[in-house]
Amino acid sequence: MKHQFHQRETQQLPWLPLERKCFNLLQQSHRHGRLSLLQIHAFMLRHAVDTNVQIFTKFLVVSASAVGISHARKVFDQRPQREDSFLCNSMIKAYLDTRQYSNSFSLYRELRKDTCFAPDNFTFTTLTKSCSLSMCVDQGLQLHSQVWRYGFCADMYVSTGVVDMYAKFGKMGFARSVFDEMPQRSDVSWTALICGYARCGEVEVASKLFDEMPEAKDIVIYNAMMDGYVKSGDMTSARRLFDEMSNKTVITWTTMIHGYCNNKELESARELFDAMPERNLVSWNTMISGYCQNKQPQEAIRLFQEMQATTSLDPDDVTIVSVVPAISDTGALSLGEWCHRFVQRRKLDKKVKVCTAILDMYSKCGEIEKAKRMFDEMREKEVASWNAMINGYALNGNACAALDLFLTMMREVKPDEVTMLAVLSACNHGGLVEEGRKWFNMMEEFGLIAKIEHYGCMVDLLGRAGQLKEAEDVITNMPFEPNGIILSSFLSACGQYKDTERAERVLMKAVELEPQNDGNYVLLRNLYAADSRWDDVRMVKNMMRKNEATKEVGCSTIEIDAVVSEFISGDTTHPHRRNIHLALGKLLMHMRDEEGN
């Protein structure tokens, strides 16, 4: 029987009914599962159908997905003759399809060493894709030499795979060299090269190639080119391409919205979002995140609630991580608690980033115990999780707990720059000057370089403690030009401790950086007024008028019965304004009575 099947195979004779039946069973085996597939295998062995390479290969491919790649490889290794290119390529591709990239390379090496297997163009296109996805640069370079050795350097499909591989590695010189030597190029070849340049930030080169591309451009190349413009901040060119496109996908619209959000052009982003013919969850997440990044938390929450009310889309981990910072900024605790319950129901609390965002939200809403409970329940913690908890203690005035947790953290993970900022912030809130100095000076021992934010924290810590000379020395000697935040912080300390001389020295520099920041002028003006230096008071007022410095309107929010109310300084339109002022008046009277007693 086996001899008969082997003869039929070598002579390429038509299939027997038994073979056709077996092939049809394999085609339908995905409906029946693992047991059905093993029964088919037994049938193949009993009737010697496994000698038919095409049927055997089909069985391997189905086995890899239905039973497991290990079982497929075991069956493959048991076959005496394994030289057939179609069979070997299918096994190599099965590793690619199951993301076992290193095994696809090792199988290729074994086949070349132990059998007479001759790789073809399909072998190399599969392996270049494995290299691209696994980012194995050394393996890719070796593979390219194999392409030359076997004479496939002129094959359009193989060369396109090599171009794409080098482009994914970011080795655009190699990619361009292979592209230029190709006798024939397809639109996929052009797309691979252009996408590579766009990804690497070489947008001008990508744009030139895009214009030179002879074939009709498809949606993929348009989206890639647009993405390159967006990442380089060139929204004008991105919009020009967007307007040129007759067919736009959800990816096209979302890329533009993302670009406008990053460029702080929220009106343009929202205009496109509202005009989208179809939105998916990524589109909603992008717009919600855009509002959060651009300090419009109320709009982020409103959009999140609109998504909940008008679509059947369920928030995912990206949605939660995008909207939770907005909840923190507005103090909308009820919505935050709803997000927490949703996360638990959907088992999203297994994701570290989600848990970190929730505990950060609780901390910023003043619910430090809930934050700590969340932190303790996390099975896995990243550095960001520790940072959020340390910072939470700092924000809620518990400097000792923050430092204790920091000491615990150092026994488990290495701190980063954000950790040290949280530690310095805790020292600042607790007035722990010596501790602050100690940890600031130890940053170098941790292999960390202090950034301007760390110096700013030290200036604020020393200034609040009245150590103005040391704070000024930090500003003078730090390896950065002081920014407006640091100078305003130091001016505030000068005002608190009535050090007019230092305030005068710093004000001119602060005005250069932030000419319209009214707080800086007011601090010095008040110091002059306290010393009855009325001419200087008038001088400061004139500077304010000249630089058009106006007081920024104060704003606060409070959540009552799951409704967030916003209060703006000087606003008279709030519907409960009269009752609120009456309550505040009574509180003020009680406070005065307490003070009198």
Coordinates of C-alpha atoms in Angstrom, one line a residue:
M1 CA 0.0 0.0 0.0
K2 CA 2.8 2.5 1.0
H3 CA 4.7 1.6 -2.2
Q4 CA 1.5 2.4 -4.2
F5 CA 1.1 5.8 -2.5
H6 CA 4.8 6.6 -3.0
Q7 CA 4.6 5.7 -6.6
R8 CA 1.5 7.9 -7.1
E9 CA 3.2 10.8 -5.4
T10 CA 6.5 10.6 -7.4
Q11 CA 4.6 10.3 -10.6
Q12 CA 2.2 13.2 -9.7
L13 CA -0.9 11.0 -10.3
P14 CA -4.4 12.2 -9.5
W15 CA -5.5 11.7 -5.9
L16 CA -7.3 8.6 -4.8
P17 CA -10.8 9.0 -3.2
L18 CA -9.3 8.1 0.1
E19 CA -6.8 11.0 -0.1
R20 CA -9.5 13.4 -1.1
K21 CA -11.7 12.3 1.8
C22 CA -8.7 12.8 4.2
F23 CA -8.0 16.3 2.8
N24 CA -11.6 17.3 3.2
L25 CA -11.7 16.1 6.8
L26 CA -8.6 18.2 7.5
Q27 CA -10.3 21.2 5.9
Q28 CA -13.2 20.8 8.4
S29 CA -11.2 19.7 11.4
H30 CA -11.2 23.2 13.0
R31 CA -14.9 22.6 13.7
H32 CA -14.2 19.4 15.7
G33 CA -11.1 20.2 17.7
R34 CA -8.1 18.3 19.0
L35 CA -9.6 14.8 19.4
S36 CA -11.0 14.9 15.8
L37 CA -7.5 15.8 14.5
L38 CA -5.8 13.0 16.3
Q39 CA -8.4 10.5 14.9
I40 CA -7.6 11.9 11.4
H41 CA -3.9 11.3 12.0
A42 CA -4.6 7.7 13.0
F43 CA -6.6 7.3 9.8
M44 CA -3.7 8.7 7.7
L45 CA -1.2 6.3 9.3
R46 CA -3.5 3.3 8.9
H47 CA -4.1 4.0 5.2
A48 CA -0.6 5.3 4.5
V49 CA -2.0 8.7 3.4
D50 CA 0.8 10.5 5.2
T51 CA 3.1 9.7 2.3
N52 CA 1.2 12.3 0.3
V53 CA 3.3 15.5 1.0
Q54 CA 0.5 17.9 0.4
I55 CA -1.9 16.1 2.8
F56 CA 0.8 15.6 5.4
T57 CA 1.7 19.3 5.2
K58 CA -1.9 20.3 5.6
F59 CA -2.1 18.1 8.7
L60 CA 1.0 19.8 10.1
V61 CA -0.4 23.3 9.6
V62 CA -3.8 22.4 11.2
S63 CA -2.0 20.6 14.0
A64 CA 0.1 23.6 14.8
S65 CA -3.0 25.7 15.5
A66 CA -5.4 23.1 16.9
V67 CA -3.2 20.8 18.9
G68 CA 0.0 22.8 19.4
I69 CA 3.2 23.6 17.6
S70 CA 5.2 21.1 19.7
H71 CA 3.0 18.2 18.5
A72 CA 3.3 19.4 14.9
R73 CA 7.1 19.5 15.2
K74 CA 7.2 16.0 16.8
V75 CA 5.2 14.6 13.8
F76 CA 7.5 16.5 11.4
D77 CA 10.7 15.1 13.0
Q78 CA 9.4 11.5 12.7
R79 CA 9.1 11.8 9.0
P80 CA 12.0 10.0 7.2
Q81 CA 12.1 12.3 4.2
R82 CA 12.0 16.0 5.1
E83 CA 13.6 17.6 2.1
D84 CA 10.4 18.8 0.4
S85 CA 10.5 22.6 0.2
F86 CA 6.7 22.9 0.6
L87 CA 6.7 20.8 3.7
C88 CA 9.8 22.5 5.3
N89 CA 8.5 26.0 4.5
S90 CA 5.2 25.2 6.0
M91 CA 6.8 24.0 9.3
I92 CA 9.0 27.2 9.4
K93 CA 6.0 29.4 8.7
A94 CA 4.0 27.5 11.5
Y95 CA 6.7 28.8 13.9
L96 CA 6.3 32.3 12.5
D97 CA 2.5 32.1 12.9
T98 CA 2.8 31.1 16.5
R99 CA 5.4 33.8 17.2
Q100 CA 8.2 31.4 18.0
Y101 CA 10.6 33.3 15.8
S102 CA 13.8 31.8 17.2
N103 CA 12.5 28.3 16.5
S104 CA 11.9 29.2 12.9
F105 CA 15.6 30.1 12.6
S106 CA 16.9 27.0 14.4
L107 CA 14.7 24.7 12.2
Y108 CA 16.1 26.4 9.1
R109 CA 19.7 25.8 10.3
E110 CA 18.9 22.2 11.2
L111 CA 17.3 21.5 7.8
R112 CA 20.3 22.9 6.0
K113 CA 22.7 20.9 8.2
D114 CA 21.0 17.5 8.4
T115 CA 19.0 17.2 5.1
C116 CA 19.2 18.1 1.4
F117 CA 16.6 20.9 1.9
A118 CA 17.1 23.7 -0.6
P119 CA 15.6 27.0 0.5
D120 CA 13.5 29.0 -2.0
N121 CA 12.0 32.5 -2.2
F122 CA 9.2 31.5 0.2
T123 CA 11.7 30.3 2.8
F124 CA 13.5 33.7 2.8
T125 CA 10.4 35.8 2.8
T126 CA 9.2 33.9 5.8
L127 CA 12.5 34.2 7.6
T128 CA 12.9 37.9 6.9
K129 CA 9.5 38.5 8.5
S130 CA 10.6 36.5 11.5
C131 CA 13.7 38.7 11.8
S132 CA 11.6 41.8 11.5
L133 CA 9.1 40.8 14.1
S134 CA 11.7 39.6 16.6
M135 CA 14.1 42.5 15.9
C136 CA 17.0 40.0 15.6
V137 CA 19.5 42.2 13.8
D138 CA 22.5 39.8 13.8
Q139 CA 20.2 37.0 12.5
G140 CA 18.9 39.4 9.8
L141 CA 22.4 40.2 8.6
Q142 CA 23.3 36.5 8.4
L143 CA 20.0 35.8 6.5
H144 CA 20.9 38.5 4.0
S145 CA 24.2 36.8 3.2
Q146 CA 22.2 33.5 2.7
V147 CA 20.0 35.3 0.2
W148 CA 23.1 36.3 -1.8
R149 CA 24.6 32.8 -1.5
Y150 CA 21.5 31.1 -2.9
G151 CA 21.1 33.7 -5.6
F152 CA 17.8 35.2 -4.5
C153 CA 19.0 38.8 -4.4
A154 CA 17.2 39.6 -7.6
D155 CA 13.9 38.1 -6.5
M156 CA 11.4 40.9 -6.0
Y157 CA 9.6 39.3 -3.1
V158 CA 12.7 38.3 -1.2
S159 CA 14.4 41.7 -1.7
T160 CA 11.2 43.4 -0.6
G161 CA 11.3 41.3 2.6
V162 CA 14.9 42.3 3.1
V163 CA 14.1 46.0 2.6
D164 CA 11.3 45.8 5.1
M165 CA 13.5 43.9 7.6
Y166 CA 16.2 46.6 7.5
A167 CA 13.6 49.3 7.7
K168 CA 12.1 47.8 10.8
F169 CA 15.7 47.6 12.3
G170 CA 16.1 51.3 11.5
K171 CA 19.1 50.5 9.2
M172 CA 17.8 52.7 6.4
G173 CA 21.2 52.8 4.6
F174 CA 21.1 49.0 4.1
A175 CA 17.4 49.1 3.2
R176 CA 18.0 51.8 0.6
S177 CA 21.0 49.9 -0.9
V178 CA 18.9 46.8 -1.4
F179 CA 16.0 48.8 -2.8
D180 CA 18.3 50.6 -5.3
E181 CA 19.7 47.2 -6.6
M182 CA 16.3 45.7 -7.2
P183 CA 15.7 45.1 -10.9
Q184 CA 11.9 45.2 -10.3
R185 CA 10.0 46.9 -7.5
S186 CA 6.4 46.5 -6.5
D187 CA 4.2 49.0 -4.6
V188 CA 5.0 46.9 -1.5
S189 CA 8.7 47.5 -2.0
W190 CA 8.1 51.3 -2.2
T191 CA 5.8 51.2 0.8
A192 CA 8.4 49.2 2.9
L193 CA 11.1 51.8 2.2
I194 CA 8.9 54.9 2.6
C195 CA 7.4 53.6 5.9
G196 CA 10.9 52.9 7.2
Y197 CA 12.1 56.5 6.5
A198 CA 8.9 57.9 8.0
R199 CA 9.3 55.8 11.2
C200 CA 12.9 56.9 11.6
G201 CA 11.9 60.5 11.4
E202 CA 13.5 61.1 8.0
V203 CA 10.3 62.6 6.7
E204 CA 11.8 64.7 3.9
V205 CA 13.4 61.6 2.3
A206 CA 10.1 59.7 2.8
S207 CA 8.2 62.6 1.2
K208 CA 10.5 62.7 -1.8
L209 CA 10.2 58.9 -2.3
F210 CA 6.4 59.2 -1.9
D211 CA 6.3 61.8 -4.7
E212 CA 8.5 59.6 -6.9
M213 CA 6.5 56.4 -6.4
P214 CA 5.2 55.3 -9.8
E215 CA 2.4 53.0 -8.8
A216 CA -1.0 54.2 -7.6
K217 CA -0.7 54.8 -3.9
D218 CA -2.9 52.8 -1.6
I219 CA -4.3 53.6 1.8
V220 CA -1.4 51.9 3.7
I221 CA 1.3 54.3 2.2
Y222 CA -0.9 57.3 2.7
N223 CA -1.5 56.4 6.4
A224 CA 2.3 55.7 6.9
M225 CA 3.3 59.0 5.3
M226 CA 0.7 60.9 7.3
D227 CA 1.9 59.3 10.5
G228 CA 5.4 60.4 9.7
Y229 CA 4.3 64.0 9.3
V230 CA 2.2 63.8 12.5
K231 CA 5.2 62.5 14.5
S232 CA 7.4 65.3 13.2
G233 CA 4.8 67.9 14.2
D234 CA 4.1 68.9 10.6
M235 CA 0.3 69.0 10.7
T236 CA 0.0 71.2 7.6
S237 CA 1.5 68.5 5.4
A238 CA -0.4 65.8 7.2
R239 CA -3.7 67.7 6.6
R240 CA -2.8 68.1 2.9
L241 CA -2.4 64.4 2.5
F242 CA -5.6 63.8 4.5
D243 CA -7.6 66.1 2.3
E244 CA -6.1 64.4 -0.9
M245 CA -7.3 60.9 0.2
S246 CA -10.6 59.8 -1.4
N247 CA -10.8 56.7 0.9
K248 CA -10.1 57.2 4.6
T249 CA -10.1 54.5 7.2
V250 CA -10.6 54.8 11.0
I251 CA -6.8 54.7 11.3
T252 CA -6.5 57.7 8.9
W253 CA -8.9 59.9 11.0
T254 CA -7.4 58.7 14.3
T255 CA -3.9 59.5 13.2
M256 CA -4.9 63.1 12.4
I257 CA -6.8 63.5 15.7
H258 CA -3.7 62.2 17.6
G259 CA -1.5 64.7 15.8
Y260 CA -3.8 67.7 16.5
C261 CA -4.0 66.7 20.2
N262 CA -0.2 66.4 20.4
N263 CA 0.0 69.9 18.7
K264 CA -2.4 71.3 21.3
E265 CA -5.0 72.0 18.5
L266 CA -7.9 70.5 20.3
E267 CA -10.6 72.4 18.3
S268 CA -9.3 70.9 15.1
A269 CA -9.0 67.4 16.7
R270 CA -12.6 67.6 18.0
E271 CA -13.9 68.9 14.6
L272 CA -12.4 65.8 12.9
F273 CA -13.6 63.5 15.7
D274 CA -17.2 64.8 15.3
A275 CA -16.9 64.4 11.5
M276 CA -15.8 60.7 11.6
P277 CA -18.2 58.5 9.7
E278 CA -17.3 55.6 12.0
R279 CA -15.4 55.5 15.3
N280 CA -13.8 52.7 17.1
L281 CA -12.5 52.5 20.7
V282 CA -9.1 53.7 19.7
S283 CA -10.6 56.9 18.3
W284 CA -12.5 57.6 21.5
N285 CA -9.4 56.8 23.6
T286 CA -7.3 59.2 21.5
M287 CA -9.7 62.1 21.9
I288 CA -10.2 61.5 25.7
S289 CA -6.4 61.2 26.2
G290 CA -6.0 64.4 24.1
Y291 CA -8.2 66.4 26.5
C292 CA -6.3 65.0 29.5
Q293 CA -2.9 65.8 28.1
N294 CA -4.0 69.4 27.3
K295 CA -5.4 70.1 30.8
Q296 CA -9.1 69.9 29.9
P297 CA -10.3 67.2 32.4
Q298 CA -13.9 68.2 32.3
E299 CA -14.1 67.7 28.6
A300 CA -12.3 64.3 28.9
I301 CA -14.9 63.2 31.4
R302 CA -17.8 64.5 29.4
L303 CA -16.6 62.6 26.3
F304 CA -16.1 59.4 28.3
Q305 CA -19.6 59.7 29.6
E306 CA -20.9 60.4 26.0
M307 CA -19.1 57.2 24.8
Q308 CA -20.8 55.2 27.6
A309 CA -24.3 56.7 26.8
T310 CA -24.2 56.6 23.0
T311 CA -22.2 53.6 22.0
S312 CA -22.0 49.9 22.7
L313 CA -18.2 50.1 23.2
D314 CA -16.8 48.9 26.5
P315 CA -13.8 50.8 27.9
D316 CA -10.5 48.9 27.8
D317 CA -7.4 49.4 29.9
V318 CA -6.3 52.3 27.6
T319 CA -9.6 54.1 28.2
I320 CA -9.3 53.7 31.9
V321 CA -5.7 54.9 32.0
S322 CA -6.7 57.9 29.7
V323 CA -9.7 59.1 31.7
V324 CA -8.5 58.4 35.3
P325 CA -6.1 61.4 35.3
A326 CA -9.0 63.6 34.4
I327 CA -11.0 62.2 37.3
S328 CA -8.0 63.0 39.6
D329 CA -7.8 66.6 38.4
T330 CA -11.5 67.3 39.0
G331 CA -11.9 65.2 42.1
A332 CA -14.8 63.3 40.6
L333 CA -14.5 60.5 43.2
S334 CA -17.8 58.8 42.4
L335 CA -16.8 58.3 38.8
G336 CA -13.4 57.1 39.9
E337 CA -15.0 54.5 42.2
W338 CA -17.2 53.4 39.3
C339 CA -14.0 53.0 37.2
H340 CA -12.5 50.9 39.9
R341 CA -15.6 48.6 40.1
F342 CA -15.6 48.3 36.3
V343 CA -11.9 47.4 36.3
Q344 CA -12.6 44.6 38.9
R345 CA -15.6 43.3 36.9
R346 CA -13.6 43.1 33.7
K347 CA -10.5 41.6 35.3
L348 CA -8.5 44.6 34.2
D349 CA -7.0 44.9 37.6
K350 CA -4.5 42.3 36.5
K351 CA -2.9 45.0 34.4
V352 CA -0.2 47.0 36.4
K353 CA -0.8 50.3 34.6
V354 CA -4.5 50.2 35.3
C355 CA -4.0 49.5 39.0
T356 CA -1.3 52.3 39.2
A357 CA -3.7 54.8 37.6
I358 CA -6.5 53.9 40.0
L359 CA -4.3 54.2 43.1
D360 CA -2.9 57.5 41.9
M361 CA -6.5 58.7 41.4
Y362 CA -7.5 57.7 45.0
S363 CA -4.4 59.5 46.3
K364 CA -5.1 62.7 44.5
C365 CA -8.8 62.6 45.6
G366 CA -7.6 62.4 49.2
E367 CA -8.6 58.7 49.7
I368 CA -5.1 57.6 50.7
E369 CA -6.4 54.5 52.6
K370 CA -8.1 53.2 49.4
A371 CA -4.9 53.9 47.5
K372 CA -2.9 51.9 50.0
R373 CA -5.4 49.0 49.8
M374 CA -5.1 49.0 46.0
F375 CA -1.3 49.1 46.3
D376 CA -1.2 46.2 48.7
E377 CA -3.5 44.1 46.6
M378 CA -1.4 44.4 43.4
R379 CA 0.2 41.1 42.6
E380 CA 2.9 42.7 40.5
K381 CA 4.3 46.2 41.0
E382 CA 6.3 48.3 38.6
V383 CA 8.5 51.3 39.6
A384 CA 5.6 53.5 38.5
S385 CA 3.4 51.8 41.1
W386 CA 5.8 52.5 43.9
N387 CA 6.2 56.1 42.7
A388 CA 2.5 56.7 42.7
M389 CA 2.1 55.5 46.2
I390 CA 5.1 57.5 47.6
N391 CA 3.8 60.6 45.8
G392 CA 0.3 59.9 47.2
Y393 CA 1.6 59.9 50.8
A394 CA 3.5 63.1 50.0
L395 CA 0.4 64.9 48.5
N396 CA -1.6 63.9 51.6
G397 CA 1.0 65.3 54.0
N398 CA 2.4 62.0 55.3
A399 CA 6.1 62.5 54.6
C400 CA 7.2 59.7 57.1
A401 CA 5.0 57.1 55.4
A402 CA 6.4 58.2 52.0
L403 CA 10.0 57.8 53.2
D404 CA 9.3 54.4 54.9
L405 CA 7.7 53.1 51.7
F406 CA 10.7 54.4 49.7
L407 CA 13.1 52.4 52.0
T408 CA 11.0 49.3 51.4
M409 CA 11.0 49.9 47.7
M410 CA 14.8 50.1 47.5
R411 CA 14.9 46.5 48.8
E412 CA 12.8 45.3 45.9
V413 CA 13.4 47.6 42.9
K414 CA 15.8 50.3 41.8
P415 CA 14.4 53.8 42.1
D416 CA 14.2 56.1 39.0
E417 CA 14.2 59.9 38.5
V418 CA 10.4 60.0 39.2
T419 CA 10.9 58.2 42.5
M420 CA 13.4 60.7 43.7
L421 CA 11.1 63.6 42.7
A422 CA 8.3 62.0 44.8
V423 CA 10.8 61.5 47.7
L424 CA 11.9 65.2 47.5
S425 CA 8.3 66.3 47.3
A426 CA 7.5 64.3 50.5
C427 CA 10.5 66.0 52.2
N428 CA 9.2 69.3 50.9
H429 CA 5.6 68.8 52.2
G430 CA 7.0 67.6 55.6
G431 CA 9.6 70.3 56.0
L432 CA 12.3 67.6 56.2
V433 CA 15.3 69.6 55.0
E434 CA 18.1 67.2 56.2
E435 CA 16.3 64.2 54.6
G436 CA 15.8 66.2 51.4
R437 CA 19.5 67.1 51.2
K438 CA 20.5 63.5 51.9
W439 CA 18.4 61.9 49.2
F440 CA 19.2 64.6 46.7
N441 CA 22.9 64.1 47.2
M442 CA 22.5 60.3 47.0
M443 CA 20.9 60.4 43.5
E444 CA 24.4 60.0 41.9
E445 CA 25.0 56.8 43.9
F446 CA 21.8 55.4 42.4
G447 CA 23.2 56.2 38.9
L448 CA 20.6 59.0 38.5
I449 CA 21.3 62.4 37.1
A450 CA 19.3 65.2 38.8
K451 CA 17.0 67.1 36.4
I452 CA 15.7 70.6 36.6
E453 CA 12.6 69.3 38.5
H454 CA 14.8 67.9 41.2
Y455 CA 16.7 71.2 41.6
G456 CA 13.3 73.0 41.7
C457 CA 12.2 70.7 44.5
M458 CA 15.3 71.5 46.5
V459 CA 14.9 75.3 46.0
D460 CA 11.3 75.1 47.2
L461 CA 12.3 72.9 50.2
L462 CA 15.1 75.2 51.3
G463 CA 13.0 78.4 50.6
R464 CA 10.1 77.2 52.7
A465 CA 12.6 76.5 55.5
G466 CA 13.9 80.0 55.3
Q467 CA 17.4 78.9 54.1
L468 CA 17.3 81.5 51.3
K469 CA 21.1 81.8 50.8
E470 CA 21.4 78.0 50.2
A471 CA 18.4 78.1 47.9
E472 CA 19.9 80.9 45.9
D473 CA 23.2 79.0 45.7
V474 CA 21.4 76.0 44.3
I475 CA 19.8 78.2 41.6
T476 CA 23.2 79.8 40.7
N477 CA 25.2 76.5 40.6
M478 CA 22.7 74.1 39.0
P479 CA 23.6 73.0 35.4
F480 CA 20.4 74.4 34.0
E481 CA 19.0 77.9 33.4
P482 CA 16.3 78.4 36.0
N483 CA 12.8 78.3 34.7
G484 CA 9.8 80.4 35.7
I485 CA 8.5 77.8 38.2
I486 CA 11.8 77.8 40.2
L487 CA 12.1 81.6 40.2
S488 CA 8.5 82.0 41.3
S489 CA 9.0 79.5 44.1
F490 CA 12.1 81.4 45.3
L491 CA 10.3 84.7 45.0
S492 CA 7.5 83.3 47.2
A493 CA 10.1 82.3 49.8
C494 CA 11.6 85.8 49.7
G495 CA 8.1 87.3 50.2
Q496 CA 7.4 84.9 53.1
Y497 CA 10.7 85.8 54.9
K498 CA 10.6 89.5 53.9
D499 CA 13.9 89.4 52.0
T500 CA 13.4 92.3 49.6
E501 CA 17.0 92.4 48.4
R502 CA 17.0 88.8 47.1
A503 CA 13.5 89.3 45.6
E504 CA 14.7 92.3 43.6
R505 CA 17.6 90.3 42.2
V506 CA 15.4 87.5 41.1
L507 CA 12.4 89.5 39.8
M508 CA 14.1 90.8 36.6
K509 CA 15.1 87.3 35.6
A510 CA 11.6 86.0 36.4
V511 CA 10.0 88.8 34.3
E512 CA 12.2 87.9 31.4
L513 CA 10.9 84.3 31.5
E514 CA 7.3 85.0 32.4
P515 CA 6.4 88.7 31.7
Q516 CA 2.7 88.1 32.2
N517 CA 2.9 86.1 35.5
D518 CA 1.2 88.5 37.9
G519 CA 2.2 86.6 41.0
N520 CA 5.9 87.5 40.7
Y521 CA 5.1 91.3 40.6
V522 CA 2.6 91.1 43.4
L523 CA 5.2 89.4 45.8
L524 CA 7.7 92.2 45.3
R525 CA 5.0 94.9 45.3
N526 CA 3.8 93.7 48.7
L527 CA 7.4 93.7 50.1
Y528 CA 7.8 97.3 49.0
A529 CA 4.4 98.2 50.5
A530 CA 5.4 96.6 53.8
D531 CA 8.5 98.9 53.8
S532 CA 6.3 101.9 52.7
R533 CA 8.4 102.2 49.5
W534 CA 5.5 103.7 47.5
D535 CA 7.5 104.9 44.6
D536 CA 8.7 101.3 44.1
V537 CA 5.2 100.0 44.4
R538 CA 4.1 102.4 41.6
M539 CA 7.1 101.2 39.5
V540 CA 6.0 97.6 39.9
K541 CA 2.5 98.5 38.9
N542 CA 3.7 100.2 35.8
M543 CA 5.8 97.1 34.9
M544 CA 2.7 95.0 35.2
R545 CA 0.7 97.3 32.9
K546 CA 3.5 97.5 30.4
N547 CA 3.9 93.7 30.3
E548 CA 0.1 93.1 30.3
A549 CA 0.3 91.0 33.4
T550 CA -3.2 90.1 34.6
K551 CA -4.2 88.0 37.5
E552 CA -5.1 84.4 36.4
V553 CA -8.7 83.6 37.4
G554 CA -8.9 81.1 40.2
C555 CA -10.9 77.9 39.7
S556 CA -11.9 75.0 42.0
T557 CA -14.1 72.0 41.7
I558 CA -16.0 69.9 44.2
E559 CA -18.1 66.7 43.8
I560 CA -21.5 66.4 45.6
D561 CA -23.8 63.5 44.9
A562 CA -21.8 62.4 41.9
V563 CA -22.1 65.8 40.3
V564 CA -18.9 67.9 39.8
S565 CA -19.5 71.7 40.3
E566 CA -16.9 74.2 39.1
F567 CA -16.4 77.6 40.9
I568 CA -14.6 80.4 39.1
S569 CA -13.3 83.5 41.0
G570 CA -15.6 86.5 40.4
D571 CA -18.3 84.4 38.7
T572 CA -21.9 85.4 39.7
T573 CA -23.8 82.9 37.6
H574 CA -23.8 79.8 39.8
P575 CA -27.4 78.9 40.6
H576 CA -26.7 78.3 44.3
R577 CA -24.4 81.3 44.7
R578 CA -26.6 83.0 47.4
N579 CA -26.8 79.9 49.6
I580 CA -23.1 79.2 49.3
H581 CA -22.2 82.7 50.4
L582 CA -24.6 82.5 53.4
A583 CA -22.9 79.2 54.4
L584 CA -19.5 80.6 54.0
G585 CA -20.5 83.7 56.0
K586 CA -21.6 81.5 58.9
L587 CA -18.4 79.5 58.8
L588 CA -16.4 82.7 58.9
M589 CA -18.3 83.9 62.0
H590 CA -17.7 80.5 63.7
M591 CA -14.0 80.7 62.9
R592 CA -13.8 84.3 64.4
D593 CA -15.6 83.1 67.5
E594 CA -13.2 80.2 67.9
E595 CA -10.3 82.5 67.4
G596 CA -11.7 84.9 70.1
N597 CA -12.1 82.1 72.6

